[in-house]
XYZ file of N, CA, C and O in Angstrom:
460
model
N 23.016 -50.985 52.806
C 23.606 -50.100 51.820
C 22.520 -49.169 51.285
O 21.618 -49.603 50.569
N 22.616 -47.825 51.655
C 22.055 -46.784 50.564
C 22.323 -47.017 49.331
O 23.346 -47.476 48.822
N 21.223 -46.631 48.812
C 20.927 -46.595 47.198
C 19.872 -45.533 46.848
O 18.733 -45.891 47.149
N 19.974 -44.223 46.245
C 18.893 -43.389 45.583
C 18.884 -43.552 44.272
O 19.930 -43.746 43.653
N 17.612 -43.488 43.647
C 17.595 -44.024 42.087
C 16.874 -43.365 41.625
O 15.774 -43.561 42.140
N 16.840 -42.521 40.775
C 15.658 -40.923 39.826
C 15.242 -42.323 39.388
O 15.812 -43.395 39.591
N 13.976 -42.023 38.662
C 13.130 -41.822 37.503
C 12.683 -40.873 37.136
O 13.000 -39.789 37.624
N 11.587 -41.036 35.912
C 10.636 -39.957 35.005
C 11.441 -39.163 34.085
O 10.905 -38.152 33.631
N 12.836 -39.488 33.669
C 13.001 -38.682 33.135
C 12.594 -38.583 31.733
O 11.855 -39.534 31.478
N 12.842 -37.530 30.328
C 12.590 -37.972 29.610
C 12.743 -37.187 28.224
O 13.888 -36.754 28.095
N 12.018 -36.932 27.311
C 12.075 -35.777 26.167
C 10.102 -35.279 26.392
O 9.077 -35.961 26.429
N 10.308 -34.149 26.469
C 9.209 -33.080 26.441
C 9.328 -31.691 25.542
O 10.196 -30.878 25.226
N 8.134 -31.889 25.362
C 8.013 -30.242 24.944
C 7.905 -28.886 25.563
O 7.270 -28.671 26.595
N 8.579 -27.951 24.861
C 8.197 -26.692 25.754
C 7.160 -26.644 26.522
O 6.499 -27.539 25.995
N 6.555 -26.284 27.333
C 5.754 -25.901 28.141
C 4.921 -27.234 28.732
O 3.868 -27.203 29.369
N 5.668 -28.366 28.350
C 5.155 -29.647 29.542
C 5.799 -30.029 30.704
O 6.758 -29.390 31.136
N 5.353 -31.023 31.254
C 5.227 -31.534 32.447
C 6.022 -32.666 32.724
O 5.719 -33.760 32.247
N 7.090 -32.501 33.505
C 7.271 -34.098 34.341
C 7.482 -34.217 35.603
O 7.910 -33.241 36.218
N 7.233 -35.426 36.258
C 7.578 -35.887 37.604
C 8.353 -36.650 37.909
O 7.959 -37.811 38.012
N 10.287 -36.240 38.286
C 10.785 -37.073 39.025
C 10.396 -37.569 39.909
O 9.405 -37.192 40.533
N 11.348 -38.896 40.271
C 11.135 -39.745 41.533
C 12.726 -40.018 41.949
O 13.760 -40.350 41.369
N 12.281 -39.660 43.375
C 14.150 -40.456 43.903
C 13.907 -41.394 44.946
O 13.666 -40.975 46.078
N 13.946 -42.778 44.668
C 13.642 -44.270 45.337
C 14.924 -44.324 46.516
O 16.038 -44.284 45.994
N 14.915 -44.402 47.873
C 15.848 -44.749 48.415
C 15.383 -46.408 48.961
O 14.291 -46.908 49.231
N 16.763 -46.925 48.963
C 16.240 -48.620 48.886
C 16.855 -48.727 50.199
O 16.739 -49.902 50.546
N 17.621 -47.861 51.339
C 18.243 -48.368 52.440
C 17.653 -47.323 53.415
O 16.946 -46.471 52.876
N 17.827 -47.231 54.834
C 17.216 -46.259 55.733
C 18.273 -45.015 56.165
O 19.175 -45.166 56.989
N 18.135 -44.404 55.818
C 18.639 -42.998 55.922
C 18.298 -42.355 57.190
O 17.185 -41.832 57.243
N 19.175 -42.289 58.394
C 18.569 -42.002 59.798
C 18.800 -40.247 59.585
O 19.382 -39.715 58.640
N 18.164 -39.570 60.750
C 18.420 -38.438 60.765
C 18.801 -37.137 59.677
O 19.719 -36.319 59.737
N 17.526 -37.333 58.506
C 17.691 -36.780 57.115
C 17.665 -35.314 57.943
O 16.925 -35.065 58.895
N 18.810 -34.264 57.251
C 18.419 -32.874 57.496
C 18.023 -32.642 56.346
O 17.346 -31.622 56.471
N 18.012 -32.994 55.107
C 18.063 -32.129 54.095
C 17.909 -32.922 52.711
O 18.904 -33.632 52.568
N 16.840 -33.078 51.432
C 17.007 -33.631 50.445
C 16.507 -32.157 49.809
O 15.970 -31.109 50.165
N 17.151 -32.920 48.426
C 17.334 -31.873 47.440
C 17.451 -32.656 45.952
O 17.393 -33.862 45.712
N 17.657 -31.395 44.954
C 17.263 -32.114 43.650
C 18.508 -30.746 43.166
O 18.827 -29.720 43.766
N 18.853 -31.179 42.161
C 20.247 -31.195 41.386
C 20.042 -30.744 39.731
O 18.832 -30.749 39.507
N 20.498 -30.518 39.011
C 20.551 -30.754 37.631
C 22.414 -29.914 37.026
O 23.222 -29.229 37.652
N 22.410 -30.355 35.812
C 23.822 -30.398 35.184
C 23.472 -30.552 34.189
O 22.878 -31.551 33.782
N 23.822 -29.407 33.460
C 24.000 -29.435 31.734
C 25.082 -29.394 31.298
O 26.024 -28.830 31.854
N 25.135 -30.047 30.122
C 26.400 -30.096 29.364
C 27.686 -28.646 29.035
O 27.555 -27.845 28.109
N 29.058 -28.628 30.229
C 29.829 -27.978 30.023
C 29.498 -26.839 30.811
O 29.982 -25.731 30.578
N 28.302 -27.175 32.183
C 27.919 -26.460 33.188
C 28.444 -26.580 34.376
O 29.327 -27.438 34.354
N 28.271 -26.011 35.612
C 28.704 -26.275 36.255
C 27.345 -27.147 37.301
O 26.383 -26.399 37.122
N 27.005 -27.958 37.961
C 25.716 -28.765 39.293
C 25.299 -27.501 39.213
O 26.153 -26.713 38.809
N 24.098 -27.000 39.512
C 23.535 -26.393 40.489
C 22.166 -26.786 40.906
O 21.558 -27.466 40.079
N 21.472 -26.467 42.156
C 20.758 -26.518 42.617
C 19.542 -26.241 42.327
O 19.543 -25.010 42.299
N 18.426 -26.619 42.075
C 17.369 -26.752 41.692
C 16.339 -26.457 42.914
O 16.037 -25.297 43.194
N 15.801 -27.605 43.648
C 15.132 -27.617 44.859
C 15.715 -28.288 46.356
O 16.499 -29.228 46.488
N 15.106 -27.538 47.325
C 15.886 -28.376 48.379
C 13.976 -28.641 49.595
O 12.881 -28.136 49.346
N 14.294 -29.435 50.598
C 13.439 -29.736 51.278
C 14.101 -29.675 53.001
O 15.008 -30.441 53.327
N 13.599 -28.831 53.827
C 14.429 -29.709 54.938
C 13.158 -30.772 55.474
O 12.030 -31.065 55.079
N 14.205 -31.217 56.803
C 13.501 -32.127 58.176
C 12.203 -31.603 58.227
O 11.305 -32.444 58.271
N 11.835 -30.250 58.233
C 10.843 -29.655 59.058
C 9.571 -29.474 57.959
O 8.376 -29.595 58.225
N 10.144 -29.163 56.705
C 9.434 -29.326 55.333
C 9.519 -27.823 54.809
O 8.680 -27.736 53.913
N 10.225 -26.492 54.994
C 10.589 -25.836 54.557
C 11.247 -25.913 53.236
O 12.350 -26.458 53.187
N 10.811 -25.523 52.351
C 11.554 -25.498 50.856
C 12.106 -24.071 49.980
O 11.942 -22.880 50.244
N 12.687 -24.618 49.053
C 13.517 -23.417 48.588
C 14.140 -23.544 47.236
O 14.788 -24.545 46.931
N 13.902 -22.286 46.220
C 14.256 -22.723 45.216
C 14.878 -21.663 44.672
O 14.904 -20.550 45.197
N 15.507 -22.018 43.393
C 15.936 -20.460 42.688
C 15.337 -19.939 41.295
O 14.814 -20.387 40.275
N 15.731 -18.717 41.870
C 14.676 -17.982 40.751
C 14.581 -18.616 39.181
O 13.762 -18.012 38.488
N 15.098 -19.438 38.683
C 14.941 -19.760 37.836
C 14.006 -20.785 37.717
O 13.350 -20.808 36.675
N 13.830 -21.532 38.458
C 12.553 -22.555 38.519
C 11.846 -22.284 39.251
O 11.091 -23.255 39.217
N 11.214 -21.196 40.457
C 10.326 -20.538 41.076
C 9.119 -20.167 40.225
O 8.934 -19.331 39.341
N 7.982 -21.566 41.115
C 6.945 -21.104 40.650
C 6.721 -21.873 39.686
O 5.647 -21.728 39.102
N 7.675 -22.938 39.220
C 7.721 -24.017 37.849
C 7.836 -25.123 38.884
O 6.930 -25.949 38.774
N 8.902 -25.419 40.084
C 9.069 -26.552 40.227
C 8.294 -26.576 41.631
O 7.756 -25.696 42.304
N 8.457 -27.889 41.779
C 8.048 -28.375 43.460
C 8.629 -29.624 43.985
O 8.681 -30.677 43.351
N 9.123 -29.412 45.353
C 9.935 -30.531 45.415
C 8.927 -30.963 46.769
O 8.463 -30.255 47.663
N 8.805 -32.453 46.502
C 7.832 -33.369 47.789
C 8.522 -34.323 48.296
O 9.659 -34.575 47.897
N 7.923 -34.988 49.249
C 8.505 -36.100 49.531
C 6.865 -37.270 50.002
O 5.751 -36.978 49.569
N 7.067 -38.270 50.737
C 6.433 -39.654 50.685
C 7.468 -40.279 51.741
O 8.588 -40.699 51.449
N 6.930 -40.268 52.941
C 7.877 -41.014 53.650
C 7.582 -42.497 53.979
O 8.256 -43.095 54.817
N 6.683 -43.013 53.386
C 5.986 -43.841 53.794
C 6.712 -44.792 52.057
O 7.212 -45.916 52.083
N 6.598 -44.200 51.177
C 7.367 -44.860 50.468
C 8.825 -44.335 49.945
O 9.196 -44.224 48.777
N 9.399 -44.104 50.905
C 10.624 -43.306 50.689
C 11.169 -42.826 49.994
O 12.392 -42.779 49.862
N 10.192 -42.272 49.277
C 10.605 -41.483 48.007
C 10.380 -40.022 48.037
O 9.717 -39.288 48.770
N 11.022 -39.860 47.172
C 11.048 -37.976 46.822
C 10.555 -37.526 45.532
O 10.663 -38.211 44.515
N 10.218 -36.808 45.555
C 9.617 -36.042 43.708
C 9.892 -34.457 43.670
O 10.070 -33.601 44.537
N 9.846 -34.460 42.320
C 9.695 -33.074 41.834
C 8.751 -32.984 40.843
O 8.354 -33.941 40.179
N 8.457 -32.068 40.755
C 6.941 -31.581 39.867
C 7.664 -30.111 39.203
O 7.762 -28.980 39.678
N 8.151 -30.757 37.764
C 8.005 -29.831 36.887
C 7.415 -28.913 35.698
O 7.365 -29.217 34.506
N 7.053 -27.921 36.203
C 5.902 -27.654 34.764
C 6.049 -26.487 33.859
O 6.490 -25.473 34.398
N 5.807 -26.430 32.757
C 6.196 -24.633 31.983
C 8.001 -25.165 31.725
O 9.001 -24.523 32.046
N 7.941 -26.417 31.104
C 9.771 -26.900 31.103
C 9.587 -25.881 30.280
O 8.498 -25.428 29.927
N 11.360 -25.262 29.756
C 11.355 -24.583 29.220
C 12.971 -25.426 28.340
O 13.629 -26.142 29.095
N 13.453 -25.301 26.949
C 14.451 -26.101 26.793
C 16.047 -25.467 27.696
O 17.149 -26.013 27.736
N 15.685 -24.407 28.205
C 17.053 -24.098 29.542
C 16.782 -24.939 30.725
O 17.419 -24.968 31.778
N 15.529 -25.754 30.321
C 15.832 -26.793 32.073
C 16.391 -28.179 31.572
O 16.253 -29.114 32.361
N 17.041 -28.453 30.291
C 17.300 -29.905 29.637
C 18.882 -29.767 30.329
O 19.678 -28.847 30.140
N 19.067 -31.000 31.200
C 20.134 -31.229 32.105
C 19.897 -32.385 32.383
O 18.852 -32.888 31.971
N 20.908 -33.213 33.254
C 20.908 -34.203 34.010
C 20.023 -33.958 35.447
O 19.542 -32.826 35.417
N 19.707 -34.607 36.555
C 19.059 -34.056 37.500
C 19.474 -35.488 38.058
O 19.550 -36.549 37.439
N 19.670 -35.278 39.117
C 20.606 -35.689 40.362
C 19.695 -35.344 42.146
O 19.950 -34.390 42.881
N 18.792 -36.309 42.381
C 18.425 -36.212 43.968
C 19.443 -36.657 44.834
O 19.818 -37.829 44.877
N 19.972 -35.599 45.636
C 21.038 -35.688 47.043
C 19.643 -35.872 48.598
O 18.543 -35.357 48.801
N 20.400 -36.746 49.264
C 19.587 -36.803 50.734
C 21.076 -36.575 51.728
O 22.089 -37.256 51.562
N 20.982 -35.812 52.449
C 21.870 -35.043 53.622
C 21.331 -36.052 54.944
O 20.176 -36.022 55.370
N 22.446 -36.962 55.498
C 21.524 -37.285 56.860
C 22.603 -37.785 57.883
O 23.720 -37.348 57.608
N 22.558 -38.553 58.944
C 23.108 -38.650 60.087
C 24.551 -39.277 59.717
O 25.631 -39.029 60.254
N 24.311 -40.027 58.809
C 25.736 -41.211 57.857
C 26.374 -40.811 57.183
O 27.476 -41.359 57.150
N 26.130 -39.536 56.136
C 26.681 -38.682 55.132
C 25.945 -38.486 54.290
O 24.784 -38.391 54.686
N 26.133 -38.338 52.918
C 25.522 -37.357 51.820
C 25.201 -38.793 50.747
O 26.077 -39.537 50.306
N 23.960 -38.895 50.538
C 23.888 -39.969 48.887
C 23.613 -39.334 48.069
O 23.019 -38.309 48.402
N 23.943 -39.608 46.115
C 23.343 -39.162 45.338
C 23.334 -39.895 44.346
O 24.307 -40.550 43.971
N 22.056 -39.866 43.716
C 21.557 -40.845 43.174
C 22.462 -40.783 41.738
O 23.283 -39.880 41.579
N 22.263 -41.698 40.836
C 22.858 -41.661 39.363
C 22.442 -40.603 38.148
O 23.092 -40.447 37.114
N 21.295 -39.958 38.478
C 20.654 -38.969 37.209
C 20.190 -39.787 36.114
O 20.605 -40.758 35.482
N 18.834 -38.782 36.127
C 18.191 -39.018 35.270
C 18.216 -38.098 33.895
O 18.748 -37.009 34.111
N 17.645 -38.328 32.167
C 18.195 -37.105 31.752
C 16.867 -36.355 31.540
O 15.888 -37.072 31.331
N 16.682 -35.022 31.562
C 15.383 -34.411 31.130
C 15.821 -33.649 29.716
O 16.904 -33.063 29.696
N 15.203 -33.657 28.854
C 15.179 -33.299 27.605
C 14.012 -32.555 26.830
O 13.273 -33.125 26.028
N 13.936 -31.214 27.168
C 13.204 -29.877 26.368
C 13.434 -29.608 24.968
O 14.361 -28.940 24.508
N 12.518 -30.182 24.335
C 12.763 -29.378 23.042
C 11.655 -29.897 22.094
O 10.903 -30.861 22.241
N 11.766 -28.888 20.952
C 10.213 -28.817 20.158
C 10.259 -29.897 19.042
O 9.284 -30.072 18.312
Protein backbone atom coordinates (compact mmCIF):
# COMPACT_ATOMS: atom_id res chain seq x y z
CA UNK A 1 0.00 0.00 0.00
CA UNK A 2 1.13 3.58 -0.96
CA UNK A 3 1.26 6.06 1.58
CA UNK A 4 2.75 9.87 1.06
CA UNK A 5 3.00 11.85 4.27
CA UNK A 6 4.22 15.98 4.26
CA UNK A 7 5.99 17.25 7.06
CA UNK A 8 7.67 20.70 8.16
CA UNK A 9 4.87 22.40 8.16
CA UNK A 10 4.27 25.24 10.31
CA UNK A 11 3.79 29.17 11.45
CA UNK A 12 6.61 31.55 10.08
CA UNK A 13 7.33 34.86 9.54
CA UNK A 14 7.38 36.97 6.57
CA UNK A 15 10.40 36.51 4.85
CA UNK A 16 11.37 32.93 6.44
CA UNK A 17 12.13 29.66 5.58
CA UNK A 18 10.71 26.15 5.48
CA UNK A 19 11.34 22.68 4.25
CA UNK A 20 8.66 20.29 3.33
CA UNK A 21 9.04 16.63 3.21
CA UNK A 22 6.82 14.03 1.33
CA UNK A 23 7.72 10.35 2.93
CA UNK A 24 6.47 7.63 0.56
CA UNK A 25 6.23 4.35 2.70
CA UNK A 26 5.32 1.91 -0.45
CA UNK A 27 7.23 1.60 -4.00
CA UNK A 28 5.92 3.66 -6.59
CA UNK A 29 7.09 1.97 -10.03
CA UNK A 30 7.50 4.06 -13.05
CA UNK A 31 7.17 7.75 -11.36
CA UNK A 32 6.57 10.31 -14.37
CA UNK A 33 5.95 13.09 -12.34
CA UNK A 34 5.93 14.47 -8.49
CA UNK A 35 4.76 17.63 -7.56
CA UNK A 36 3.76 19.87 -4.66
CA UNK A 37 0.26 21.43 -4.27
CA UNK A 38 -1.10 24.08 -1.92
CA UNK A 39 -4.93 25.29 -1.09
CA UNK A 40 -6.08 28.16 0.72
CA UNK A 41 -9.05 28.72 2.36
CA UNK A 42 -12.15 29.25 -0.25
CA UNK A 43 -9.43 28.74 -3.12
CA UNK A 44 -9.31 26.79 -5.62
CA UNK A 45 -5.58 23.56 -5.53
CA UNK A 46 -3.15 24.99 -7.49
CA UNK A 47 0.11 24.07 -8.35
CA UNK A 48 3.10 25.11 -6.81
CA UNK A 49 6.14 22.87 -8.05
CA UNK A 50 6.42 19.93 -10.24
CA UNK A 51 9.59 17.53 -10.91
CA UNK A 52 9.67 15.05 -13.77
CA UNK A 53 11.48 11.36 -14.31
CA UNK A 54 14.28 13.15 -16.01
CA UNK A 55 14.58 16.02 -13.25
CA UNK A 56 13.25 18.92 -15.24
CA UNK A 57 11.27 21.34 -13.00
CA UNK A 58 8.75 23.97 -13.16
CA UNK A 59 7.08 26.49 -11.35
CA UNK A 60 4.75 29.47 -11.38
CA UNK A 61 5.41 32.79 -11.36
CA UNK A 62 4.33 33.26 -8.14
CA UNK A 63 6.82 31.18 -6.28
CA UNK A 64 9.68 31.49 -8.98
CA UNK A 65 12.80 31.97 -7.58
CA UNK A 66 11.26 31.41 -3.81
CA UNK A 67 10.65 27.75 -4.13
CA UNK A 68 12.54 24.52 -5.03
CA UNK A 69 11.29 21.31 -5.42
CA UNK A 70 13.98 18.07 -4.81
CA UNK A 71 13.83 14.79 -4.40
CA UNK A 72 16.14 11.78 -2.44
CA UNK A 73 15.60 8.61 -3.98
CA UNK A 74 17.45 6.75 -1.82
CA UNK A 75 15.19 7.84 0.96
CA UNK A 76 12.13 8.25 -0.92
CA UNK A 77 11.38 11.32 -0.19
CA UNK A 78 10.62 14.62 -1.75
CA UNK A 79 11.11 18.31 -0.48
CA UNK A 80 10.50 21.72 -1.11
CA UNK A 81 12.59 24.60 -0.09
CA UNK A 82 10.72 27.60 0.67
CA UNK A 83 12.14 30.97 1.21
CA UNK A 84 11.07 34.95 1.15
CA UNK A 85 7.39 33.13 2.52
CA UNK A 86 5.34 35.77 2.01
CA UNK A 87 1.68 35.59 4.10
CA UNK A 88 -0.04 34.86 0.25
CA UNK A 89 1.85 31.46 0.47
CA UNK A 90 -0.25 30.40 3.96
CA UNK A 91 -2.26 27.31 2.46
CA UNK A 92 -2.47 23.72 2.89
CA UNK A 93 0.30 21.97 0.67
CA UNK A 94 -0.38 18.64 -0.64
CA UNK A 95 2.74 16.37 -2.42
CA UNK A 96 1.10 14.33 -5.54
CA UNK A 97 3.54 11.42 -7.15
CA UNK A 98 2.17 10.48 -10.88
CA UNK A 99 3.42 6.82 -11.65
CA UNK A 100 2.81 3.45 -13.41
CA UNK A 101 -0.34 2.45 -10.67
CA UNK A 102 -2.02 5.89 -10.58
CA UNK A 103 -1.84 9.21 -8.83
CA UNK A 104 -1.11 9.41 -4.64
CA UNK A 105 -1.59 12.37 -2.50
CA UNK A 106 -0.49 12.81 0.54
CA UNK A 107 -2.82 14.37 3.55
CA UNK A 108 -1.31 18.17 3.79
CA UNK A 109 0.50 19.82 5.74
CA UNK A 110 -0.50 23.48 7.01
CA UNK A 111 2.02 26.43 6.27
CA UNK A 112 1.21 29.53 8.12
CA UNK A 113 2.76 33.26 7.17
CA UNK A 114 2.24 35.82 9.33
CA UNK A 115 3.87 38.55 11.57
Amino acid sequence: QVQLVESGGGLVQPGGSLRLSCAASGSIFRISAMAWYRQAPGKQRELVAVITSIGSTNYPDSVKGRFTISRDNAKNTMYLQMNSLKPEDTAVYYCKVEGLGGIYWGQGTQVTVSS
